[in-house]
C-alpha cells in the first residue's frame, strides 16, 4: 500500500530521445546534490559536471542491473546529455523551478555573469 509520503515523493520519469529512466528518489539523494552545489565554487565547473553525472548514474544503477558492456555507453550518454539531465534534476529535487530556469535561458551572458558574481 502506498502511503501519502510515497505519493508526494513520486517517481521521476526522465526521458531524452528514445531513452527513458524511471528513478525513485531515495533518502540521501538531495543531500548529495546539496554537497555538489556547495562544492561547485571550490572545485570548479568540470568537477560539478562529473559529480552530477555520477549521481545520475548511481540513481539509474540502483533501479536496474546494468551489464558491464553497457556501462561505458551509459556513462557516455549521460555525459552527452548532462546539461539537460542536470537542469531537470535541479527541478525534480527542488533546487530550482522551471520558471527560474526559463528566466536564466532568456538572459544574455553579461546578465548571467552579473547574477552569478553578485
Coordinates of C-alpha atoms in Angstrom, one line a residue:
X1 CA 0.0 0.0 0.0
X2 CA 1.3 3.4 -1.0
X3 CA 1.3 6.0 1.8
X4 CA 1.0 9.8 1.5
X5 CA 4.7 10.3 1.7
X6 CA 5.4 7.9 -1.2
X7 CA 2.8 9.6 -3.3
X8 CA 4.4 13.0 -2.6
X9 CA 7.9 11.8 -3.5
X10 CA 6.7 10.2 -6.7
X11 CA 8.8 8.7 -9.5
X12 CA 11.0 10.7 -11.8
X13 CA 10.3 9.5 -15.4
X14 CA 13.2 11.1 -17.2
X15 CA 13.2 10.8 -21.0
X16 CA 15.7 12.1 -23.5
X17 CA 15.1 11.0 -27.1
X18 CA 14.3 7.3 -27.1
X19 CA 15.9 6.6 -23.7
X20 CA 13.7 6.8 -20.5
X21 CA 14.7 6.1 -17.0
X22 CA 12.4 5.5 -14.0
X23 CA 14.1 6.9 -10.9
X24 CA 12.7 6.7 -7.5
X25 CA 14.3 9.3 -5.2
X26 CA 15.9 7.8 -2.1
X27 CA 17.0 9.2 1.2
X28 CA 20.3 10.9 0.8
X29 CA 19.9 11.9 -2.9
X30 CA 19.1 15.5 -2.1
X31 CA 21.9 15.7 0.4
X32 CA 24.4 14.5 -2.3
X33 CA 23.1 17.3 -4.6
X34 CA 23.4 19.8 -1.8
X35 CA 27.1 18.8 -1.4
X36 CA 27.6 19.3 -5.1
X37 CA 26.1 22.7 -5.1
X38 CA 28.3 23.7 -2.1
X39 CA 31.4 22.2 -3.6
X40 CA 30.9 23.8 -7.0
X41 CA 32.6 27.1 -6.1
X42 CA 35.6 25.4 -4.6
X43 CA 36.1 22.7 -7.2
X44 CA 35.0 24.3 -10.4
X45 CA 32.5 23.5 -13.2
X46 CA 34.3 20.4 -14.5
X47 CA 34.1 18.8 -11.1
X48 CA 30.5 19.8 -10.8
X49 CA 29.6 18.1 -14.1
X50 CA 31.5 14.9 -13.2
X51 CA 29.7 14.7 -9.8
X52 CA 26.2 15.3 -11.2
X53 CA 26.9 12.7 -13.9
X54 CA 27.9 10.2 -11.1
X55 CA 24.8 10.9 -9.0
X56 CA 22.6 10.3 -12.0
X57 CA 24.5 7.2 -13.0
X58 CA 24.1 5.9 -9.4
X59 CA 20.4 6.5 -9.4
X60 CA 20.0 4.6 -12.7
X61 CA 22.2 1.8 -11.5
X62 CA 20.2 1.2 -8.3
X63 CA 17.0 0.9 -10.3
X64 CA 18.2 -1.7 -12.8
X65 CA 21.0 -4.1 -13.4
X66 CA 23.4 -2.7 -16.0
X67 CA 25.6 -5.1 -17.9
X68 CA 29.3 -4.3 -17.8
X69 CA 29.5 -3.8 -21.5
X70 CA 26.6 -1.3 -21.3
X71 CA 28.1 0.8 -18.5
X72 CA 30.6 2.8 -20.7
X73 CA 27.9 3.6 -23.2
X74 CA 25.5 4.7 -20.4
X75 CA 28.3 7.0 -19.0
X76 CA 28.9 8.4 -22.4
X77 CA 25.2 9.0 -23.0
X78 CA 25.0 10.8 -19.6
X79 CA 27.9 13.0 -20.5
X80 CA 26.4 13.9 -23.9
X81 CA 23.1 14.8 -22.2
X82 CA 24.5 16.3 -19.0
X83 CA 23.1 19.8 -19.3
X84 CA 19.5 18.6 -19.9
X85 CA 19.9 16.0 -17.1
X86 CA 21.2 18.5 -14.6
X87 CA 18.5 21.1 -15.4
X88 CA 15.7 18.5 -14.8
X89 CA 17.4 17.1 -11.8
X90 CA 17.6 20.6 -10.2
X91 CA 13.8 21.0 -10.7
X92 CA 12.9 17.4 -9.6
X93 CA 14.9 17.8 -6.3
X94 CA 13.6 21.3 -5.6
X95 CA 16.7 23.4 -6.1
X96 CA 15.2 25.5 -8.9
X97 CA 11.8 26.0 -10.6
X98 CA 11.2 25.6 -14.3
X99 CA 10.3 29.3 -14.3
X100 CA 13.7 30.2 -12.8
X101 CA 15.4 28.1 -15.5
X102 CA 13.4 29.8 -18.2
X103 CA 14.4 33.2 -16.9
X104 CA 18.1 32.2 -16.9
X105 CA 17.8 30.9 -20.5
X106 CA 16.5 34.3 -21.7
X107 CA 19.4 36.2 -20.2
X108 CA 22.5 37.1 -22.2
X109 CA 26.0 36.2 -21.0
X110 CA 26.6 39.6 -19.3
X111 CA 23.4 39.4 -17.4
X112 CA 24.2 35.9 -16.2
X113 CA 27.7 36.8 -15.2
X114 CA 26.3 39.7 -13.1
X115 CA 23.8 37.4 -11.4
X116 CA 26.4 34.8 -10.6
X117 CA 29.1 37.1 -9.3
X118 CA 26.8 39.4 -7.4

